[in-house]
XYZ file of C-alpha atoms in Angstrom:
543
model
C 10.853 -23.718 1.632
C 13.806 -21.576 1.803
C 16.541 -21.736 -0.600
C 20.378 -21.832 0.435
C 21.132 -18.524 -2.179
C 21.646 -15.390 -0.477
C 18.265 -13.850 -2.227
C 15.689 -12.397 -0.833
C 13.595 -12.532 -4.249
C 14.246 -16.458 -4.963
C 13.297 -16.943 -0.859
C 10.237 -14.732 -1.640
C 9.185 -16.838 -4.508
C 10.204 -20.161 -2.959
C 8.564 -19.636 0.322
C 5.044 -18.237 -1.121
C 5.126 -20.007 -4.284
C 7.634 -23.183 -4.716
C 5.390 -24.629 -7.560
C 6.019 -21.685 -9.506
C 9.757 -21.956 -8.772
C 9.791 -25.422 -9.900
C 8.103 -24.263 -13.239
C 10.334 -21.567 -13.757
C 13.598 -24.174 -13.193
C 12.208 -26.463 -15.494
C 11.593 -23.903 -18.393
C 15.193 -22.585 -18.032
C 16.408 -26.043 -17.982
C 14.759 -26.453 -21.136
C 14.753 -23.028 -23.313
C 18.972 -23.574 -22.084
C 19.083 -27.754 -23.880
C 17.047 -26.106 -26.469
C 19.695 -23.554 -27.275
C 22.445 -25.491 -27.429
C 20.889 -28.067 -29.564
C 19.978 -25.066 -31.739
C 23.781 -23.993 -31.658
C 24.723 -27.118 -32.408
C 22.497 -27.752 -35.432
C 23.753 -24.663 -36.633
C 27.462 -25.705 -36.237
C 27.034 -29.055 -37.654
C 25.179 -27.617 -40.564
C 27.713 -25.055 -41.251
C 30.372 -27.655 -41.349
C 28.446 -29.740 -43.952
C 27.867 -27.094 -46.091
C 31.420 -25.884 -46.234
C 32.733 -29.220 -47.151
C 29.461 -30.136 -50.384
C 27.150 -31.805 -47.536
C 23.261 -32.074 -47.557
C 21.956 -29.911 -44.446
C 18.175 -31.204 -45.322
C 17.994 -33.455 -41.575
C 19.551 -30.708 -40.093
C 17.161 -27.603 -41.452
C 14.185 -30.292 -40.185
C 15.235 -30.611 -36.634
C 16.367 -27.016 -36.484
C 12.418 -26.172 -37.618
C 11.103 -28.768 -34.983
C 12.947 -27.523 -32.504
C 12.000 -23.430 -33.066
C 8.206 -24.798 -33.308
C 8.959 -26.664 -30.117
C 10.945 -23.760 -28.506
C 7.792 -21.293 -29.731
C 5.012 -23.372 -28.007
C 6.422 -24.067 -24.738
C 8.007 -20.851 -23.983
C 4.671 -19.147 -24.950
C 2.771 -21.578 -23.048
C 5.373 -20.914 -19.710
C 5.425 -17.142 -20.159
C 1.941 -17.273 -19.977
C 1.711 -19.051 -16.946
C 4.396 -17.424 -15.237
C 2.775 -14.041 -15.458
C -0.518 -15.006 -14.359
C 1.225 -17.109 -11.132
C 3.273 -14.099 -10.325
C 0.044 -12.126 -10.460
C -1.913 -14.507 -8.085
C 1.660 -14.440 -6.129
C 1.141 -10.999 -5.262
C -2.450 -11.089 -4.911
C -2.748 -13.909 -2.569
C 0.316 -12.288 -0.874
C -2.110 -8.844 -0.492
C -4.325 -10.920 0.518
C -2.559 -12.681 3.110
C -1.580 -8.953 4.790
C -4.908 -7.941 4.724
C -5.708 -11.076 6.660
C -2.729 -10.445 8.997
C -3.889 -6.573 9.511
C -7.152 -7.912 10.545
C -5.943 -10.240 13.115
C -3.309 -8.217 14.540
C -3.759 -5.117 16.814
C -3.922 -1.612 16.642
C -0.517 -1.041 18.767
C 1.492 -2.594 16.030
C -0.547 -1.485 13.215
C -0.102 1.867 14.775
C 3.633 0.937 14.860
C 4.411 -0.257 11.612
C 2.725 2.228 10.773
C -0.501 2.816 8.213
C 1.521 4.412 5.472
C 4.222 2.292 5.221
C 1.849 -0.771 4.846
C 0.332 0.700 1.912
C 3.781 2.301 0.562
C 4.832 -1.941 0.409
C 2.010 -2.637 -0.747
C 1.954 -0.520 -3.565
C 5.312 -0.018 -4.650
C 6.861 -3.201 -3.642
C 4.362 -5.871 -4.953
C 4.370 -4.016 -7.735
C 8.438 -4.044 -8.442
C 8.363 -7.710 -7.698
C 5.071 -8.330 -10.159
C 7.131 -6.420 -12.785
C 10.599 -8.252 -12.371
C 9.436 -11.811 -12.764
C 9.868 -11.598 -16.841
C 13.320 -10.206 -15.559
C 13.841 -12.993 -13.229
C 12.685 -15.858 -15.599
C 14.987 -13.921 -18.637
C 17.870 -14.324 -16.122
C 17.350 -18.316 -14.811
C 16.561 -19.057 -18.593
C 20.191 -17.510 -19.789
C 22.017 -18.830 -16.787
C 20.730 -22.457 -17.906
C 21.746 -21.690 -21.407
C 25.076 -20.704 -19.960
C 25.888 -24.212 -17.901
C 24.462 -26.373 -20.673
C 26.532 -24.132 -23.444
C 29.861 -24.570 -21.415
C 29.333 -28.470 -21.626
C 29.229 -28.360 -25.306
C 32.614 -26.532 -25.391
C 34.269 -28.583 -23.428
C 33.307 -31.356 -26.482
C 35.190 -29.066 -28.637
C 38.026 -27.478 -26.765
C 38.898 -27.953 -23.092
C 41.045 -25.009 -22.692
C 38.150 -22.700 -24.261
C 35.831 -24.118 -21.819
C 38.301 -23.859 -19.231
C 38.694 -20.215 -20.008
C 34.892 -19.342 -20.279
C 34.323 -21.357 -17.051
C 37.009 -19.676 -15.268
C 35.533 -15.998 -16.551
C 31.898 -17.232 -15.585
C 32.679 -18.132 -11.987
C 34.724 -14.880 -11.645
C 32.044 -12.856 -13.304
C 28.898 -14.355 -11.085
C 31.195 -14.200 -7.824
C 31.918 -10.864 -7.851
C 28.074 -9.742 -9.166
C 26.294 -11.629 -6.806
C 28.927 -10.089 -3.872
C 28.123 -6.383 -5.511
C 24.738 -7.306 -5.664
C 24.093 -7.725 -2.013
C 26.408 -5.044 -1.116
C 23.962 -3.007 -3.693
C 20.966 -4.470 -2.275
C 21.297 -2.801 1.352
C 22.510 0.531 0.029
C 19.130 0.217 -2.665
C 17.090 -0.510 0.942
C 18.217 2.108 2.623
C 17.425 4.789 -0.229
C 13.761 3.398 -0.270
C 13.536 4.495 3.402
C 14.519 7.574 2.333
C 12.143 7.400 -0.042
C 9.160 6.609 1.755
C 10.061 9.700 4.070
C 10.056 12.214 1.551
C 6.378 10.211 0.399
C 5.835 10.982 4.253
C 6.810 15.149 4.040
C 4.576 15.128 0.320
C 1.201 13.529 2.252
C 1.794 16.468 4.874
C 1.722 18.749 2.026
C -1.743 17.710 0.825
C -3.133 16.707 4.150
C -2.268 20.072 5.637
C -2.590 22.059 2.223
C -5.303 24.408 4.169
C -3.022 25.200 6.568
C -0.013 25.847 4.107
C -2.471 28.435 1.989
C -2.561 30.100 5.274
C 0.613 30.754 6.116
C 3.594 31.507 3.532
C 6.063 30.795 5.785
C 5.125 27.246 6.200
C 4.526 26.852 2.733
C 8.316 28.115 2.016
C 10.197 25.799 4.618
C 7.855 22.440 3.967
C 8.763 23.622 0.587
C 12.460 24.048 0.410
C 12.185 20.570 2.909
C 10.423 18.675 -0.263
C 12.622 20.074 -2.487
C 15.653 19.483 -0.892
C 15.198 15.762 0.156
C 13.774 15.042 -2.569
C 16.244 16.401 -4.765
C 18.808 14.446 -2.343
C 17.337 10.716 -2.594
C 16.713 11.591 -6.074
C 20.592 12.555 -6.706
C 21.633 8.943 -4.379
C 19.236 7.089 -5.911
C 20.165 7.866 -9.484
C 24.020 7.726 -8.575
C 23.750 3.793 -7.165
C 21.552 3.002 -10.675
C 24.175 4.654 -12.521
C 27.189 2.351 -10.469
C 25.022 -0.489 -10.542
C 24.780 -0.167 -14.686
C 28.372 0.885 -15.259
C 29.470 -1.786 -13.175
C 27.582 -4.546 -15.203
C 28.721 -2.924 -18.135
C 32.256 -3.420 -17.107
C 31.466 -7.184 -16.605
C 30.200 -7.337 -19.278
C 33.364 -5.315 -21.062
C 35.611 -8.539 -19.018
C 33.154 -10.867 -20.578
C 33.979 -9.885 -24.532
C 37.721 -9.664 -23.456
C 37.326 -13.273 -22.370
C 35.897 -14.011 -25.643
C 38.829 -11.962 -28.003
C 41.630 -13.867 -25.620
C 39.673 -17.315 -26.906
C 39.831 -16.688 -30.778
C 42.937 -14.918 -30.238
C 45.314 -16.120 -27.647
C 43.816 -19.679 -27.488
C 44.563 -20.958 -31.295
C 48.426 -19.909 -30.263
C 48.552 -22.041 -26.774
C 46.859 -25.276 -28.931
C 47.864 -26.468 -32.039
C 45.234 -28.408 -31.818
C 42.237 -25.310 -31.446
C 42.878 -23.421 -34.759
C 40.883 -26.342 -36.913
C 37.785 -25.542 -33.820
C 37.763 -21.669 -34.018
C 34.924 -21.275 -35.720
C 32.473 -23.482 -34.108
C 34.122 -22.360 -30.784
C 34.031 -18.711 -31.699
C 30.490 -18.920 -32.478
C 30.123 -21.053 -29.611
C 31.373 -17.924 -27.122
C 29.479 -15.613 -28.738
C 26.278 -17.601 -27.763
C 27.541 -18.068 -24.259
C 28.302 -14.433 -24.397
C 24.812 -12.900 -25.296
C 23.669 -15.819 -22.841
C 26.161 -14.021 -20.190
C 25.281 -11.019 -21.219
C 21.255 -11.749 -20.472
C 21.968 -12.397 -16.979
C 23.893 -9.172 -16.344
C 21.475 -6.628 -18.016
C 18.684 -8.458 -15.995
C 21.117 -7.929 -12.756
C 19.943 -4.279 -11.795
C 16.325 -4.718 -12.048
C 16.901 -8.074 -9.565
C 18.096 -5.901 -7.584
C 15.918 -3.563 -7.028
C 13.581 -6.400 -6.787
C 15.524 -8.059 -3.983
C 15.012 -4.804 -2.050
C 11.671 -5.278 -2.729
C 10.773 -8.760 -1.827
C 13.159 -8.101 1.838
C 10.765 -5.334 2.148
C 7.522 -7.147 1.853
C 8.911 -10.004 4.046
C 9.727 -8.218 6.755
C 6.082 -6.380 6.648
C 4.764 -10.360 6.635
C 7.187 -11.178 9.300
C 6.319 -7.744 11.689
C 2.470 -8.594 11.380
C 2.409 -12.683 11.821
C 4.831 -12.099 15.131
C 0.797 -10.703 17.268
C 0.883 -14.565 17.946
C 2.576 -14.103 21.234
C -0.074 -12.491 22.717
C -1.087 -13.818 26.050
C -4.465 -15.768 25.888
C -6.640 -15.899 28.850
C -9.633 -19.088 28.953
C -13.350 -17.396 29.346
C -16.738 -17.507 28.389
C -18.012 -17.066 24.888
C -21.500 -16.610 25.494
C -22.643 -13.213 24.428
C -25.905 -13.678 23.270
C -27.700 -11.431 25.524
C -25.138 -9.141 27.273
C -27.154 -7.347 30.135
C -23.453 -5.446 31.583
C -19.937 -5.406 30.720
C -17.694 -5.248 33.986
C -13.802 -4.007 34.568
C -12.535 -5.699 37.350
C -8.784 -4.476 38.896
C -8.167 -3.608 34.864
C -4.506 -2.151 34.418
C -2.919 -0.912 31.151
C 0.511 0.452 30.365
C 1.844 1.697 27.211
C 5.354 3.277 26.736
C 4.671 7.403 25.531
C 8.637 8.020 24.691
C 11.439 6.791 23.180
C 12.532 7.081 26.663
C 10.730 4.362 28.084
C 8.493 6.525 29.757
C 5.237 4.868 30.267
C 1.498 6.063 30.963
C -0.697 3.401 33.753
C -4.111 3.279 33.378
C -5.895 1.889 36.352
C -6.440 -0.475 38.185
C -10.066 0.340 37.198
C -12.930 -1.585 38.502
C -16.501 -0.718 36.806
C -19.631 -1.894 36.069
C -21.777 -0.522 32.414
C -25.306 -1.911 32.713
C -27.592 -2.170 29.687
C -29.849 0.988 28.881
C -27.944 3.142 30.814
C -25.855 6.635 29.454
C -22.173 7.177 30.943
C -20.146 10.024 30.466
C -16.220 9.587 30.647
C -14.635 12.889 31.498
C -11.013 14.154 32.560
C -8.515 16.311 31.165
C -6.225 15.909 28.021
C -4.049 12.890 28.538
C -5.904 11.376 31.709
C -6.559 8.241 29.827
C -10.554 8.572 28.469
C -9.552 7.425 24.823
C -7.079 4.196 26.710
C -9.941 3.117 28.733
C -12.366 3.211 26.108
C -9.450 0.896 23.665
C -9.424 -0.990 26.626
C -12.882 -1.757 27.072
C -13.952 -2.310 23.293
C -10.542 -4.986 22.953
C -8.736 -2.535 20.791
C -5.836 -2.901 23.476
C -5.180 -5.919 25.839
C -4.918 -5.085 29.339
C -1.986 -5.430 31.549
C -3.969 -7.144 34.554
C -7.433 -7.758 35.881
C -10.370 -9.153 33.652
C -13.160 -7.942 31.804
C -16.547 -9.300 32.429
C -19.892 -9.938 30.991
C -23.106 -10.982 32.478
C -20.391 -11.241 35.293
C -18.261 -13.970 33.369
C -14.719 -13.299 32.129
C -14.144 -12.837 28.815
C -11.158 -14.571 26.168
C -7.880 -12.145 26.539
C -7.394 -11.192 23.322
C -10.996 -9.964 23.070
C -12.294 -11.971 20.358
C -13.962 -10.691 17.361
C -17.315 -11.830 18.515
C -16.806 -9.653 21.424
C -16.057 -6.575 19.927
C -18.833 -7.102 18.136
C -21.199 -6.216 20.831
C -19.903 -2.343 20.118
C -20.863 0.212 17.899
C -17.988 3.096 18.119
C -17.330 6.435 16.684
C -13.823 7.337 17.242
C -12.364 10.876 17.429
C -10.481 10.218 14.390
C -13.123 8.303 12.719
C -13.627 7.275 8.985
C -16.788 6.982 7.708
C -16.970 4.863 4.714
C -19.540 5.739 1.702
C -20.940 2.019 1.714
C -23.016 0.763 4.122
C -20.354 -2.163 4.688
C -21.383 -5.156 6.642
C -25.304 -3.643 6.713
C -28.294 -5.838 4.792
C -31.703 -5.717 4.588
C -31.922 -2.200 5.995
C -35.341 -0.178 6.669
C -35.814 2.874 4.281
C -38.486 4.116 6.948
C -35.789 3.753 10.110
C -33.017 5.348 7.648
C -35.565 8.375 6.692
C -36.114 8.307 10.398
C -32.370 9.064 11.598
C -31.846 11.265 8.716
C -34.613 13.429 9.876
C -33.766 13.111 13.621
C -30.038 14.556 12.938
C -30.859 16.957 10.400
C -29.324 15.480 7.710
C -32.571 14.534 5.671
C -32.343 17.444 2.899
C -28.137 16.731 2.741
C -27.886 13.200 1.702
C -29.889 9.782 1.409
C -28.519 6.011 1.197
C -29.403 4.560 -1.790
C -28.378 1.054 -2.780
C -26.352 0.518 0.688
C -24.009 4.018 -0.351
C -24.700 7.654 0.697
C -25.331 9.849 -2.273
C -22.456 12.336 -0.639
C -19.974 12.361 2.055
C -18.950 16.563 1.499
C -19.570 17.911 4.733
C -18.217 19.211 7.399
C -16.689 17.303 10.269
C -19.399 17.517 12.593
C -22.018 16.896 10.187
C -20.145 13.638 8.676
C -19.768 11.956 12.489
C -23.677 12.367 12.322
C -24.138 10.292 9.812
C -20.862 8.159 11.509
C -23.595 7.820 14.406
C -26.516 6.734 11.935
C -24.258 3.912 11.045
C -23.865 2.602 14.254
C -27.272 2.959 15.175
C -27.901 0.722 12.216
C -25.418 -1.559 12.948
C -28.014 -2.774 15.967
C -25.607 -3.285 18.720
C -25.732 -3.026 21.907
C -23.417 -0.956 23.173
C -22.595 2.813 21.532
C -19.263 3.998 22.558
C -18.585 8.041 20.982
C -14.932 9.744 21.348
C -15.897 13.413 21.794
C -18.915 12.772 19.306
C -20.203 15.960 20.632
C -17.005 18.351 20.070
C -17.782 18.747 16.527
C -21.343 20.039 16.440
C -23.281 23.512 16.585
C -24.062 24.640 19.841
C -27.968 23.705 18.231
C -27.276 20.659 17.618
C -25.223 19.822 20.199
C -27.856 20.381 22.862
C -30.481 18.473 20.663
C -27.903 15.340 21.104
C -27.863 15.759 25.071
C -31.896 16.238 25.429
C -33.336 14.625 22.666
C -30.865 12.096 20.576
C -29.153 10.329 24.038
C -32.563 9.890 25.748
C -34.038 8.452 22.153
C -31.172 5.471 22.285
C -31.717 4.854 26.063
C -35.415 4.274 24.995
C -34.173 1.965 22.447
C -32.221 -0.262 24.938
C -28.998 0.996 24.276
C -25.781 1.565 26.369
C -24.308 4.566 25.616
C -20.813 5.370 26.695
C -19.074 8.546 25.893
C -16.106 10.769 25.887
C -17.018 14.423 26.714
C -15.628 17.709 28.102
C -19.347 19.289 28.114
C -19.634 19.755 31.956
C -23.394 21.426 31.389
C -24.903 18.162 30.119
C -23.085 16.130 32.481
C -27.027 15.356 34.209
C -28.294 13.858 30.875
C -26.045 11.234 31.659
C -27.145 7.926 34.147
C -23.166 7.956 35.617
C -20.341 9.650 35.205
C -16.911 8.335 35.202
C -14.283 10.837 36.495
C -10.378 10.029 35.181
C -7.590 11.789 36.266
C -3.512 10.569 35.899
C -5.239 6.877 34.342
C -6.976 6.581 38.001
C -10.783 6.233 38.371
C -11.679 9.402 40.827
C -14.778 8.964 43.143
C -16.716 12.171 43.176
């Protein structure tokens, strides 16, 4: 559903949640014929009572009608707020869905941080503006059904108000999107100086060490910081002055009508009252959809925002999809035939080729993958496991092509620790697990005094790098899979320990059945290994 009004937040709302629009609608509809029945009890029964009338039917329908106005707006606000809270949960949700099935190339160019940034800030503004939104609908209904009951007492007042309402909303709603893209582009700004403050704490070692770079990422924070702070609080400040001044045109409107009017119509002067009291209803009703006007805005930037994250993570869909088997119930070798991959490295269009690479991994065998920085190890290894899709050529198994995309049933033949790994404190995914086999891998990496899992979470996760991708590697163990892929596993450990994974830890998972694949630079070891793949430029090198 998308709406024909230029707004991002209504199109947001419509297109996730049209039921809740609907609602919305229909409350405004009614708190605004409740309103001006209310006004025009109170009119009626002011004009009785100035001329010796009973007001007792009137003071009974005005009490049914606050008893009526008290249950259903209670019962709608309620409802509202919980629907925009499922909104934004199901919309969370629905990204965390998207994440899943997209790929790491665009999640690595959207970019992590920014998905959370939306997530966090964004749903939240939006969450947080629907009271504004439904104050806003609810007075603008008010408004429209309040202009009908002046023109039943004056037609030039209601021409006048009409005239002022049209002109006020016109010109709003055109500063409003002119606002909204100058409100976007100071939450880009925004989320770069969030960018500069997680470099401060993710390199606060490195800072201690060196007061240089602690003065100039300093003076950096505190500079564009200090400038997005100054722009952002300047547009706020227009934005509110230049509702006020609406709002300023809005009681002029109102003085020319009890002043001006009564001297163009003859006629008027014996309706001033209940038409003065009349625009000072449609007035504060005015007035309620201006004050709400900033915060919609802000909220417009908002719901753009978390649209175009939707939009940039359903668009994986045009990925190319190659027919192959599914069968991977007992995978006995995973084959690379002619495989090519490009990627762009530069703004420049410069790209890096990997391949074509044609190889075979057999089960319970150990491969090395060595090569200088930048000679494609990490690509190939993406490659293989279906974190990227390859350019050309196929990728086999038992000698059978697999489904391009890789499939989530395929990559879950692999077990991988990645050079920038995370290892998670919960045994995710992991169920009816062995306390003997866990004791046993403790033991075997020398982790056994450190830490234990208890209840599916490890007791601690404070160590050092090397010692934290051990118990990375105990996880994938567990995970029983058959293939083990490590990124420089090795790079991080004592020299000790580092020889104990070559000679005792790598022959221990061939025993098991496993097929261990993995990144290393440690030439002396290279015999505990069954093969070893040479890359050089992306190109397999026969040695």
């Amino acid at each position: 559903m998308r709406l024909p009004v230029k707004s991002d937040l209504l199109n947001f709302l419509a297109s996730k949640n049209p039921r809740e629009l609907k609602r919305m609608a229909a409350l405004s509809i009614f708190v605004g014929i409740t309103n001006t029945l209310l006004l025009g009890l109170i009119n009626k029964a002011a004009q009785d009572v100035s001329t010796g009338g009973s007001v007792t039917w009137q003071f009974l329908g005005y009490a049914v009608l606050l008893l009526l106005f008290l249950f259903v707006t209670k019962t709608a606000n309620k409802e509202n707020i919980e629907s925009a809270n499922q909104l934004i949960f199901k919309f969370k949700i629905e990204i965390l869905r998207d994440v899943f099935h997209s790929n790491l190339l665009k999640i690595d160019k959207i970019g992590r941080d920014h998905i959370m940034e939306v997530l966090s800030r964004d749903t939240q503004t939006v969450s947080q503006t629907i009271p504004a939104l439904v104050s806003a609908l609810q007075s603008f209904a008010t408004l429209f059904f309040l202009i009908i009951y002046l023109a039943g007492i004056s037609a030039i007042a209601c021409i006048i108000i009409l005239l002022a309402a049209v002109i006020i909303f016109y010109v709003g709603i055109k500063e409003i999107n002119r606002l909204t893209d100058q409100l976007q582009q100071v939450a880009i700004r925004e989320e770069e100086v969030s960018t500069i403050y997680g470099a401060f704490l993710s390199g606060y070692k490195e800072i201690k060490m060196h007061s240089g770079r602690a003065f100039d990422i300093t003076q950096e924070l505190i500079t564009e910081s200090r400038s997005v702070t100054e722009a952002k609080t300047k547009l706020i400040l227009d934005i509110t002055n230049y509702f006020n001044y609406l709002q300023v045109l809005l009681y002029l409107v109102v003085g020319l009508m009890v002043f001006v009017v009564p001297i163009l119509s003859s006629d008027f002067s014996g309706h001033v009252a209940t038409a003065t009291t009349t625009a000072l209803f449609l007035a504060s009703s005015m007035t309620g959809v201006i004050n709400n006007l900033p915060g919609l805005s802000m909220a417009n930037v908002a719901a753009r925002t978390l649209q175009d994250l939707a939009q940039q993570l359903a668009s994986h869909s045009t990925d190319q999809v190659i027919p192959g088997t599914n069968d991977l119930s007992n995978v006995t070798s995973i084959a690379l035939e002619h495989v090519r991959y490009a990627h762009s490295t530069s703004e420049t269009g410069q790209s890096f080729v990997l391949g074509p690479i044609s190889y075979t991994f057999e089960k319970s065998k150990v491969y090395f993958i060595r090569g200088n920085n930048g000679s494609g190890k990490t690509t190939l290894m993406r490659v293989l496991i279906g974190l990227y899709q390859s350019s050309s050529g196929r990728i086999l198994i038992n000698g059978e092509a697999i489904k391009e995309p890789a499939t989530q049933e395929y990559r879950d033949q692999f077990s991988v620790v990645f050079n920038d790994f995370f290892l998670f404190d919960r045994l995710y995914g992991l169920k009816n697990l062995d306390p003997a086999e866990i004791h046993e891998l403790l033991l075997l990496f020398k982790m056994n005094e450190k830490v234990s899992i208890t209840n599916g979470r490890f007791t601690d996760l404070k160590f050092s790098t090397g010692q934290r991708k051990r118990l990375a590697l105990i996880v994938a163990i567990l995970e029983k899979k058959q293939f083990i892929i490590l990124d420089e596993w090795a790079a991080d450990q004592d020299p000790e320990f580092r020889q104990e994974f070559y000679e005792i830890v790598l022959p221990r998972l061939r025993s098991m059945g496993k097929t261990v694949i993995a990144i290393t630079h440690d030439d002396q070891y290279y015999g505990a290994a069954d093969q070893v793949i040479y890359l050089a430029s992306g190109k397999h090198i026969n040695q």
